[in-house]
Coordinates of C-alpha atoms (C1' of nucleotides) in Angstrom, one line a residue:
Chain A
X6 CA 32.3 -23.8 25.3
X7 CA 35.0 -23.1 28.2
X8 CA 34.4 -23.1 31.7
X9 CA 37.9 -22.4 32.7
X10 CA 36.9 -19.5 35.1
X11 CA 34.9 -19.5 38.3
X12 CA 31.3 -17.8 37.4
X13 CA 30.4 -15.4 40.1
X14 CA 27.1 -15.2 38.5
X15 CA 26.1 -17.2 35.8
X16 CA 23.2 -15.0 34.8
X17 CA 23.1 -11.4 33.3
X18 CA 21.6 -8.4 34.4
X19 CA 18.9 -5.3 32.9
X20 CA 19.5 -1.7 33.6
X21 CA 17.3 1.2 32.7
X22 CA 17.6 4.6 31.7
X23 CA 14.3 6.1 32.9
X24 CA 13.7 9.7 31.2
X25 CA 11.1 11.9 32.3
X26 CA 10.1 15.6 31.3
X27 CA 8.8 18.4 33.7
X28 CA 9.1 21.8 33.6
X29 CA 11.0 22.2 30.2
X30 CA 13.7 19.9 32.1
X31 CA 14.5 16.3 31.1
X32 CA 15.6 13.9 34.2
X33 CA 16.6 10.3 35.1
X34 CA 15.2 8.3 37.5
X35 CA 18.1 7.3 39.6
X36 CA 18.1 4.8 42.8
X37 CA 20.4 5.2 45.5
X38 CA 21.8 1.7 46.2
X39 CA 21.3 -0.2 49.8
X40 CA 23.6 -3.3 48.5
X41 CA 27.3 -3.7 47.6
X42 CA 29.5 -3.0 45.3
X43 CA 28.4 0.7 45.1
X44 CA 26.2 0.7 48.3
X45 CA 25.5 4.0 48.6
X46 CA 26.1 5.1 45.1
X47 CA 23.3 6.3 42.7
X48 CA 22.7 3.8 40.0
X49 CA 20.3 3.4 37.7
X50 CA 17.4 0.5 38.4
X51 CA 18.5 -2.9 37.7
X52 CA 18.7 -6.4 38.6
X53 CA 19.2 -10.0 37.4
X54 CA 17.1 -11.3 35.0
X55 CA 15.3 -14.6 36.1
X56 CA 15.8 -17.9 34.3
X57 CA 12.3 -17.6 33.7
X58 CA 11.3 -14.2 32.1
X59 CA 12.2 -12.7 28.9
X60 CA 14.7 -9.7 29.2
X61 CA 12.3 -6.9 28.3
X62 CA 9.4 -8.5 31.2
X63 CA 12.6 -8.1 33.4
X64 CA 13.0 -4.6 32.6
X65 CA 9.1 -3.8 33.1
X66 CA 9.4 -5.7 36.0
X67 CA 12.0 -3.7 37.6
X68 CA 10.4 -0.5 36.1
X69 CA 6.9 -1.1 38.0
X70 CA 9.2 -2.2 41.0
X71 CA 10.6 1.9 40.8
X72 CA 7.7 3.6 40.2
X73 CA 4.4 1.1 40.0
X74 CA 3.7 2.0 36.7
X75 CA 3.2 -0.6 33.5
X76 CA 2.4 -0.2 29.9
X77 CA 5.2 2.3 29.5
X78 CA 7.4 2.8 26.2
X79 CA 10.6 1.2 26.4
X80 CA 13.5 -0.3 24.0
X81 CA 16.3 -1.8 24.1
X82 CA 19.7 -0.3 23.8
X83 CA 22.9 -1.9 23.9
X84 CA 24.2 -4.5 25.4
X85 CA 27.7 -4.1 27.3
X86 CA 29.9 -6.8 28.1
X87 CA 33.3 -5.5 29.3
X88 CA 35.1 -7.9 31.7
X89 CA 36.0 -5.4 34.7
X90 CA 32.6 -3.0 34.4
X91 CA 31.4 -5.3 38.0
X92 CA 33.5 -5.5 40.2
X93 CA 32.7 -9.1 40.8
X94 CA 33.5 -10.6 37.7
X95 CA 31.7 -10.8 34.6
X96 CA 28.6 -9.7 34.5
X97 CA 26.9 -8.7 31.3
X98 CA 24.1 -6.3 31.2
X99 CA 21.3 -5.6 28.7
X100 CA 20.5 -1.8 28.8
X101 CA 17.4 -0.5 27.9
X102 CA 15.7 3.1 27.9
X103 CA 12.0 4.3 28.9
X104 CA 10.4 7.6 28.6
X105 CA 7.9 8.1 31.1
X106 CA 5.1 10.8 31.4
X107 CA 5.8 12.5 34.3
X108 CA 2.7 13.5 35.6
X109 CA 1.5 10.1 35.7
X110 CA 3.1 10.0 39.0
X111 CA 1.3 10.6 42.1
X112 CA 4.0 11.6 44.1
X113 CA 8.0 10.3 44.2
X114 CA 8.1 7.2 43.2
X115 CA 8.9 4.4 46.3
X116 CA 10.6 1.5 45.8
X117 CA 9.0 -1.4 46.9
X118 CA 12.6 -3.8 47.0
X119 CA 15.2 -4.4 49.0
X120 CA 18.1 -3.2 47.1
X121 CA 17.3 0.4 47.0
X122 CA 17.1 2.9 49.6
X123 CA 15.2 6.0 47.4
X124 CA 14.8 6.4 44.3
X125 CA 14.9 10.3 42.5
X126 CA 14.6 12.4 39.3
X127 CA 17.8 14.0 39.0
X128 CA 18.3 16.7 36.1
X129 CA 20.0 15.6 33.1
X130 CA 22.5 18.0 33.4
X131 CA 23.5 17.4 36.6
X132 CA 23.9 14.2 37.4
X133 CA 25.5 12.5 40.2
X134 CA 28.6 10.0 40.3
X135 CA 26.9 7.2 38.8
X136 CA 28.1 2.9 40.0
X137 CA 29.6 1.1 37.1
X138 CA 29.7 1.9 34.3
X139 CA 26.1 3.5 34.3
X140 CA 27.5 7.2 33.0
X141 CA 28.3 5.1 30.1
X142 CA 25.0 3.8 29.7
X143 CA 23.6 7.0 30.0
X144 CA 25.5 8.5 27.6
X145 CA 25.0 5.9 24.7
X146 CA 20.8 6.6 25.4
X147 CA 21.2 10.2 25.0
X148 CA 22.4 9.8 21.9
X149 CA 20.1 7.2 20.8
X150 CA 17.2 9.2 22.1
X151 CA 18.1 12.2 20.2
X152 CA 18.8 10.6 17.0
X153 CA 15.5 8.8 17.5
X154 CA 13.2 11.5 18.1
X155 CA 14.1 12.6 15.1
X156 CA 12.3 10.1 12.8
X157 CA 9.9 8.9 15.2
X158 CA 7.7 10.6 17.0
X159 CA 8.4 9.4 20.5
X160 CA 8.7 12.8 22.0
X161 CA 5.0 11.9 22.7
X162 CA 5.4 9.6 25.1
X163 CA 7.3 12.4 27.3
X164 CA 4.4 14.1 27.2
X165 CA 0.8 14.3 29.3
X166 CA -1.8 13.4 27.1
X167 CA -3.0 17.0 26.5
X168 CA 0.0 19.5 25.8
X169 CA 0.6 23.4 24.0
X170 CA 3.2 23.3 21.6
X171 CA 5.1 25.3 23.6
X172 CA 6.2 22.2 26.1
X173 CA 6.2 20.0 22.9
X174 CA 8.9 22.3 21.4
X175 CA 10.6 23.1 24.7
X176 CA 11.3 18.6 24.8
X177 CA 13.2 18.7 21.4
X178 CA 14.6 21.6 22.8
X179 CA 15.9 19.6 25.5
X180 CA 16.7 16.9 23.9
X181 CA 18.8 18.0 21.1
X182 CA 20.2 21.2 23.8
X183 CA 19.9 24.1 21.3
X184 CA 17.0 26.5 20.7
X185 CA 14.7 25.8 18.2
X186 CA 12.6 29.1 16.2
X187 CA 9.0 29.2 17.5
X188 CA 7.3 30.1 14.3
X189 CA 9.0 27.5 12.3
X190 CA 9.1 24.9 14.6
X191 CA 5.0 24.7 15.0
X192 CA 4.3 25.1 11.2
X193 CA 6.0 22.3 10.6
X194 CA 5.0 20.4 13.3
X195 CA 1.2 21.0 12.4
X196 CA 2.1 20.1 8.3
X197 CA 2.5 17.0 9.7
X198 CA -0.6 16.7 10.3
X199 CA -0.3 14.3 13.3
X200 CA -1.6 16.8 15.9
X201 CA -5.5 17.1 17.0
X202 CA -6.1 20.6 17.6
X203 CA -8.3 20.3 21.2
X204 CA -11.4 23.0 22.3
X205 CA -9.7 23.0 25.3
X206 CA -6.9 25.7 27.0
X207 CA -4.2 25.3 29.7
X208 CA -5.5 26.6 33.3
X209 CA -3.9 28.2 35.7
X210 CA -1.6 30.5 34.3
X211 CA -1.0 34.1 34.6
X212 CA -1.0 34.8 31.2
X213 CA -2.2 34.0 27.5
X214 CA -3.3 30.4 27.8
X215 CA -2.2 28.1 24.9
X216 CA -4.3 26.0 23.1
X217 CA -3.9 22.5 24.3
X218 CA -3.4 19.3 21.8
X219 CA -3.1 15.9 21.5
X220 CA -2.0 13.4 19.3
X221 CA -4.3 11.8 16.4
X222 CA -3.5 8.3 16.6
X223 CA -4.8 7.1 13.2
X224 CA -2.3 10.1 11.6
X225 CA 0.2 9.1 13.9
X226 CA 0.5 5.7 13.1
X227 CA 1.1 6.8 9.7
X228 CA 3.9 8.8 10.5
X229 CA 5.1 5.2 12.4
X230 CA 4.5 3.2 8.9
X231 CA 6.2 5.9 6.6
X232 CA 9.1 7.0 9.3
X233 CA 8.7 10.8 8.1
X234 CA 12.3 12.9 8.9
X235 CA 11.2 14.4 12.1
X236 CA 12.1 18.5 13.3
X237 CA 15.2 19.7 12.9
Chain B
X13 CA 17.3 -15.4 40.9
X14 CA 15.5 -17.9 40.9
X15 CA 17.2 -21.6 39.4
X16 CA 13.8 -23.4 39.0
X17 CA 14.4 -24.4 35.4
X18 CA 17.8 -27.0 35.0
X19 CA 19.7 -24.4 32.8
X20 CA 21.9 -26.5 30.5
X21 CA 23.9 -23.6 29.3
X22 CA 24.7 -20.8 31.9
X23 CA 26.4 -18.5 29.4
X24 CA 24.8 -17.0 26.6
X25 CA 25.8 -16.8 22.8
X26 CA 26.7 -14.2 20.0
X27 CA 25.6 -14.5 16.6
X28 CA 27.2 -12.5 13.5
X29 CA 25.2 -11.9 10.3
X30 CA 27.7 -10.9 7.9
X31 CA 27.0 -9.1 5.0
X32 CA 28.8 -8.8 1.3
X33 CA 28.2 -7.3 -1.6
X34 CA 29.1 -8.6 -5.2
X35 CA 28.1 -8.3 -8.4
X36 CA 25.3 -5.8 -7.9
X37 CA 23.9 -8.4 -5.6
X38 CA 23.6 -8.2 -1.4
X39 CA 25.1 -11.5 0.3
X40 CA 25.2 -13.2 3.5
X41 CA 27.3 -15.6 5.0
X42 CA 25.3 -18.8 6.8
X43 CA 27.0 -22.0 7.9
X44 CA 25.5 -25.3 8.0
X45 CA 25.5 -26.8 11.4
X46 CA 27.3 -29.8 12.3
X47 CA 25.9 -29.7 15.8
X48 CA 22.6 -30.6 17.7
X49 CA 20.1 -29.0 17.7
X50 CA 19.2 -28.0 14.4
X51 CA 22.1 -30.4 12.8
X52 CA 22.5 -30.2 8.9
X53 CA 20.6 -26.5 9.3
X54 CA 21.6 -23.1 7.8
X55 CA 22.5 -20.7 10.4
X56 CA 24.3 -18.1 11.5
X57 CA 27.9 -18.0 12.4
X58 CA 27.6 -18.2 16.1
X59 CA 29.2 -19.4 19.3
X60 CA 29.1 -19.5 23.1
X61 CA 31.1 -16.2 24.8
X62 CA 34.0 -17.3 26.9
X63 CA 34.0 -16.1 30.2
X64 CA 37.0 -14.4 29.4
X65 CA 36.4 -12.4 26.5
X66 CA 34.3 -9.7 25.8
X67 CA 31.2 -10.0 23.7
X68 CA 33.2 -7.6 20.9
X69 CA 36.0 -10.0 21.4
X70 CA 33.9 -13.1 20.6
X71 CA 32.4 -11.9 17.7
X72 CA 35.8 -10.7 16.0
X73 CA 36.8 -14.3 16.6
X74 CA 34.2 -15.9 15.5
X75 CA 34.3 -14.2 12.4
X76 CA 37.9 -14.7 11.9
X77 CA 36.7 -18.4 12.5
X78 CA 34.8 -18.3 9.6
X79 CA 36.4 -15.9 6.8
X80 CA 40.2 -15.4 8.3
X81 CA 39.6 -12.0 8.4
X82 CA 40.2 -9.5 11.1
X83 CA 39.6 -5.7 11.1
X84 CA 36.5 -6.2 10.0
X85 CA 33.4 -3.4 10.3
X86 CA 30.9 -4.8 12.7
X87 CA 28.5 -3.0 15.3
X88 CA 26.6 -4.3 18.0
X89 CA 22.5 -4.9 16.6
X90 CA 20.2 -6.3 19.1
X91 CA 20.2 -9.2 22.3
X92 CA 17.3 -11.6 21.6
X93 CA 16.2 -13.2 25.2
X94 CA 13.3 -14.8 24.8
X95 CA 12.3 -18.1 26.0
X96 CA 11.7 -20.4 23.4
X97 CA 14.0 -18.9 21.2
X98 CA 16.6 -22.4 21.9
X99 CA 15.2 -25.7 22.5
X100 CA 17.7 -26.6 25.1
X101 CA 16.4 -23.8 27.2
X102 CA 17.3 -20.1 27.7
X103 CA 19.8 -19.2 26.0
X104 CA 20.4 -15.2 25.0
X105 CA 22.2 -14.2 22.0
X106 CA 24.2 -11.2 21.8
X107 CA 23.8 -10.5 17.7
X108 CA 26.3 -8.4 15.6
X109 CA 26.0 -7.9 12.2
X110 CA 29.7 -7.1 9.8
X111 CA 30.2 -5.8 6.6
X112 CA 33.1 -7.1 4.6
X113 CA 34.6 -6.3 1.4
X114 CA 33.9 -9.6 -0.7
X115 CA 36.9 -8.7 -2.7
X116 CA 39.2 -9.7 0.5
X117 CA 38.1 -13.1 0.1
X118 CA 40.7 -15.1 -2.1
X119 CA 38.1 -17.9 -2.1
X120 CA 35.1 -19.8 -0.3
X121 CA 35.6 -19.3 3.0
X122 CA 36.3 -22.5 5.5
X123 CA 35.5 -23.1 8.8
X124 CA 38.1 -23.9 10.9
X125 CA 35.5 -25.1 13.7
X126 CA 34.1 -28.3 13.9
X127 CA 30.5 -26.7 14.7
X128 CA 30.0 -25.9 11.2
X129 CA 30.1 -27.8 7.5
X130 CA 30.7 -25.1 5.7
X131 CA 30.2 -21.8 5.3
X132 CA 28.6 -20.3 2.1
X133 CA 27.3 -16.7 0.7
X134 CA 23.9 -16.5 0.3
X135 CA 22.0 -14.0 -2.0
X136 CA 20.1 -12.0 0.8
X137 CA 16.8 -12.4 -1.5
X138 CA 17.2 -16.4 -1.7
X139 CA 18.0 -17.5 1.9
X140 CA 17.6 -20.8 3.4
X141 CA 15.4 -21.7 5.8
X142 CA 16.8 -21.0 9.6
X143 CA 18.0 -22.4 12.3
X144 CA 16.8 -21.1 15.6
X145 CA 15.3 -17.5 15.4
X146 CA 17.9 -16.7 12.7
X147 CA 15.5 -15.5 10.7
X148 CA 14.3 -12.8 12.1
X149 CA 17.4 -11.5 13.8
X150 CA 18.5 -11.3 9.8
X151 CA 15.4 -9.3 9.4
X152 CA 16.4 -6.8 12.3
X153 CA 20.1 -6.3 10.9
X154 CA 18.3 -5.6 7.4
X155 CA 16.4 -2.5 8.8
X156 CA 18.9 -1.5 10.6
X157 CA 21.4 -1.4 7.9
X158 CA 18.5 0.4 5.9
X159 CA 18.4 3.1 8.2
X160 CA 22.6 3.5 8.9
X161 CA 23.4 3.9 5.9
X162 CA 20.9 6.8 4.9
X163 CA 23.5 8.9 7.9
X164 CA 26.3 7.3 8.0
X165 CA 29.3 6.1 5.5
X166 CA 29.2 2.6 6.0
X167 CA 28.6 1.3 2.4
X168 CA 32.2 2.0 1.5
X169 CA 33.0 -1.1 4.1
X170 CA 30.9 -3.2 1.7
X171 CA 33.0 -1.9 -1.4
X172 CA 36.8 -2.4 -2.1
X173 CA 39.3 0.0 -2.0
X174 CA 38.4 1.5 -5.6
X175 CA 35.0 1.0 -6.9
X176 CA 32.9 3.0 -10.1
X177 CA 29.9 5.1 -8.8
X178 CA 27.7 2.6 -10.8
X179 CA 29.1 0.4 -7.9
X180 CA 28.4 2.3 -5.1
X181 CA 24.8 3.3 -6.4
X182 CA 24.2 -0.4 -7.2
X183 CA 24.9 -0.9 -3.2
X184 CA 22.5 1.7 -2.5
X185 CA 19.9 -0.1 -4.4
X186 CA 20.4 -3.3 -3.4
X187 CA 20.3 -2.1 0.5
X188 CA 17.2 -0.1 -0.2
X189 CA 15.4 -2.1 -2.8
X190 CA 14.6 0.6 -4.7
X191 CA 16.1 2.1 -8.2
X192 CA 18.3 5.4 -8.0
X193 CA 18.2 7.9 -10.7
X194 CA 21.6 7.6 -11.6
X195 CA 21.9 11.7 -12.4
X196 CA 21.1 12.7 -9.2
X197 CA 22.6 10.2 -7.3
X198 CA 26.2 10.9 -8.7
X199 CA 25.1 14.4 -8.1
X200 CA 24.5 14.2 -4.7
X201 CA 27.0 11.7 -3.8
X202 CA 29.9 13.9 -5.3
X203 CA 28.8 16.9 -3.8
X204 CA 29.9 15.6 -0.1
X205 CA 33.0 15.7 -1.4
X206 CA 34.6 12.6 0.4
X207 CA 35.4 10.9 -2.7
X208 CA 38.3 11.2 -4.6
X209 CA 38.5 11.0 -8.4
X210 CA 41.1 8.7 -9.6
X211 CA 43.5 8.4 -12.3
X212 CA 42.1 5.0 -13.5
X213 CA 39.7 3.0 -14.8
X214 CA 38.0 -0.1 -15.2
X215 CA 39.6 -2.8 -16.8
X216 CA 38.0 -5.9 -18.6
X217 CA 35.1 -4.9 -19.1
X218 CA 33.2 -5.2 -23.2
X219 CA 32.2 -1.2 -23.1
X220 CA 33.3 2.1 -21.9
X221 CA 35.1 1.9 -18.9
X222 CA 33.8 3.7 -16.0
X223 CA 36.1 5.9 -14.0
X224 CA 37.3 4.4 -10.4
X225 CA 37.3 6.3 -7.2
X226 CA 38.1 6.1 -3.7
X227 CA 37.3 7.2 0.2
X228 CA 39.0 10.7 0.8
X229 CA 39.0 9.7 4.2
X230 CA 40.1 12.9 5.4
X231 CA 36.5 14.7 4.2
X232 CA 35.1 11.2 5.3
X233 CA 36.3 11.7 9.1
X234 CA 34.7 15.2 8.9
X235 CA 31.3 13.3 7.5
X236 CA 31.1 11.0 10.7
X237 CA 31.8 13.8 12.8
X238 CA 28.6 16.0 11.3
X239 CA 26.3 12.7 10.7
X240 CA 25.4 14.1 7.4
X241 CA 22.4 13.0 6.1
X242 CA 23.1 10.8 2.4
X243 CA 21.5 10.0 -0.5
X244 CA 17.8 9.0 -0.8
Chain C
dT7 C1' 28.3 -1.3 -36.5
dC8 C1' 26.3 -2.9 -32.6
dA9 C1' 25.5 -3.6 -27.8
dA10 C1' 26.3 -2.0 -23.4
dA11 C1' 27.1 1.0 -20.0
dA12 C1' 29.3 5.8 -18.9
dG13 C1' 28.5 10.2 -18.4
dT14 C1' 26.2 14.7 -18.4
dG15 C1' 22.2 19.8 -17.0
dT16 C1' 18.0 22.1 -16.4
dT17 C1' 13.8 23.1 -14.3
dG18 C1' 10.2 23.1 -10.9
dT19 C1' 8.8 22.1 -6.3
dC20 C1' 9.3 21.6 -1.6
dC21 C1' 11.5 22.3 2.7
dG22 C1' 14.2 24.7 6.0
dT23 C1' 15.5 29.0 7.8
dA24 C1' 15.7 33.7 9.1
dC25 C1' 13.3 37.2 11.2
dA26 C1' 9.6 40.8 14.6
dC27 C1' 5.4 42.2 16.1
dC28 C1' 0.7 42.3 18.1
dC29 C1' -2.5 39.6 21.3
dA30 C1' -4.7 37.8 25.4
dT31 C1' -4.6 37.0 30.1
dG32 C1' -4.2 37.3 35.2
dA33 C1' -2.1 39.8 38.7
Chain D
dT11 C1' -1.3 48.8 33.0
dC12 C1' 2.1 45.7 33.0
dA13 C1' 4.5 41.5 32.6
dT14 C1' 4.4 37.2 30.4
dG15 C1' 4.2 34.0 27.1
dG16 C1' 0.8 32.9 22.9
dG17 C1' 0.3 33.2 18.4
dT18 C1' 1.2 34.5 13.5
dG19 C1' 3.6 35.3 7.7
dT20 C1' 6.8 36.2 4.2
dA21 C1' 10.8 35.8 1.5
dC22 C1' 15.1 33.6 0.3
dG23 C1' 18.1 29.8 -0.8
dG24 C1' 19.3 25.0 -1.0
dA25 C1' 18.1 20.3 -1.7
dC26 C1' 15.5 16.9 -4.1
dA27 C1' 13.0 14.8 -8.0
dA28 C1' 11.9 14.3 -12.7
dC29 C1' 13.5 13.7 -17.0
dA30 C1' 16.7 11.8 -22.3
dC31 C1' 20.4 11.9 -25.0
dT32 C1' 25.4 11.6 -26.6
dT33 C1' 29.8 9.2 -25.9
dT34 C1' 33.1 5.6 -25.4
dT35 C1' 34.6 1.1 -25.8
dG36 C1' 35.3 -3.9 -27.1
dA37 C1' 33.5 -7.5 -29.5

DNA sequence: TCAAAAGTGTTGTCCGTACACCCATGA
DNA sequence: TCATGGGTGTACGGACAACACTTTTGA
């Protein structure tokens, strides 16, 4: 127990990796910085944890801060604690992701601090220069999302409550970048047996409308207990 | 940032839970604390991060600390940040877990830090009660070995150099807690092709001698690369 | 010769994959 | 009537699971 150096900042930061899904498109929730370092820069949300919250009620915090929403599913990642990733010393930060449904938002999410001028979805795939070492961060929950969705069925919580199994297979498509076979891709996903097959239709559209569905909890909590190998 | 609670420690901590494997049988590595709080208490092999060292860094060291060994396989696990977790206040720990070939170890291991007693494997199904939230962060690494090893080659980190397939399989049981069929499983586990069949044998042992065999760790590089899915 | 573990194949089932056409709808 | 996506079945091959006996060795 050392403290040989000056500490800048004797606490430790959260960052988080919002995803969201619209339009067969995943995207990140980005902020565009109003402080230094990186004023200016796109970043992902984050701040100092208080001496007086647990880690993950800081990340929820800073979440609701970004788009007033709560009760969303989040996890932790990794924690990264290079010595030069701030530029003002040591700072260690514990990442986390969420995935958010997007059309829980009203409109574009406001931020309601200081230390953000705007906050956007940005595509996945084309993503601005990112503060720190945030592309890093990024990177590591993309991988960690795609090997997760495939034992766990969190693509749900991309999803509006109601979906066609078109948009459900057009997320793993996403997610895992390659193109999946229609046919095979819904037999399996209704063997598992985790879908409720709703009387209801999409709207709207100027074609065939699909059958809408939603998750059966009770089967789906199953499929949480037993961690069933997910699509492939 | 708030400073409304009198932080006695403004750094935070990494903790290691180190895993072996001998004689069929899953270990872990606890020290007993020579140090407040939880004096006299099993624990993890643990210590405060300098400010100068990254959280990678720390752990290597302390787990040279403990077992003189360096080069040792070890991946990040989880950061634990909750309030209560440390009676002196709020203290985050950064926790690794390691997998080490017992074989390495000429003998006990001993501390060369005054924080610790002595440092002593554990069977993983007969541990000690805890210091701190040890416990459960054990728990954590569990699963998550559980899960790594299904896609990943990591059990050869927990076997030496050359080891039978009775070996490995016993590994494989031991992480999973479950009994193998011992056809199938050398079936399988041959088929990936990253082992190579040695010249040699067992030695010493009162019946027939089981062949020995080893990483080919050119096939084994291609395996990481693919993430093939192993045995089950 | 006995005890202990090594080593070895076949069969059935399930799962993943490849692949193409008709249907329903709104514009 | 056309354009657009919705919706459907079959056949093959590979992986997994179940299952029991003979061989080798040292004591």
């Amino acid at each position: 127990m050392q403290s040989n150096l000056p500490h800048l900042q004797s606490t430790f930061t959260t960052d988080c990796v919002i995803f969201g899904f619209h339009e067969g498109e995943l995207k990140l929730l980005l902020i565009e910085r109003n402080e230094y370092p990186f004023k200016g820069w796109w970043a992902l949300p984050g701040f100092f944890v208080e001496n007086n919250e647990t880690i993950d009620d800081a990340v929820k915090r800073i979440l609701y801060e970004h788009t007033g929403l709560r009760g969303i599913y989040m996890e932790q990642l990794y924690t990264f604690g290079d010595l030069k990733r701030h530029p003002q010393g040591r700072i260690v930060t514990v990442a986390y992701y969420a995935l958010l449904r997007l059309d829980d938002l009203k409109s574009q999410p406001e931020p309601v601090t200081d230390y953000a001028r705007q906050a956007v979805w940005h595509p996945l795939n084309n993503l601005p220069e990112l503060a720190f070492d945030h592309r890093h961060i990024i990177d590591k929950s993309i991988s960690k999302v795609r090997r997760k969705i495939s034992y766990s069925p969190i693509a749900f919580e991309l999803l509006p409550e109601k979906f066609t199994l078109t948009q459900l297979q057009q997320l793993y498509e996403a997610i895992w970048d390659r193109k999946l076979d229609k046919r095979n891709f819904r037999k399996k996903m209704l063997n598992y047996n985790i879908l409720k097959e709703l009387p209801e239709f999409q709207r709207g559209v100027s074609y065939r409308a699909a059958r809408l569905y939603k998750l059966d909890k009770r089967k789906y909590a199953k499929v949480f207990q037993n961690e069933l190998t997910f699509a492939r």
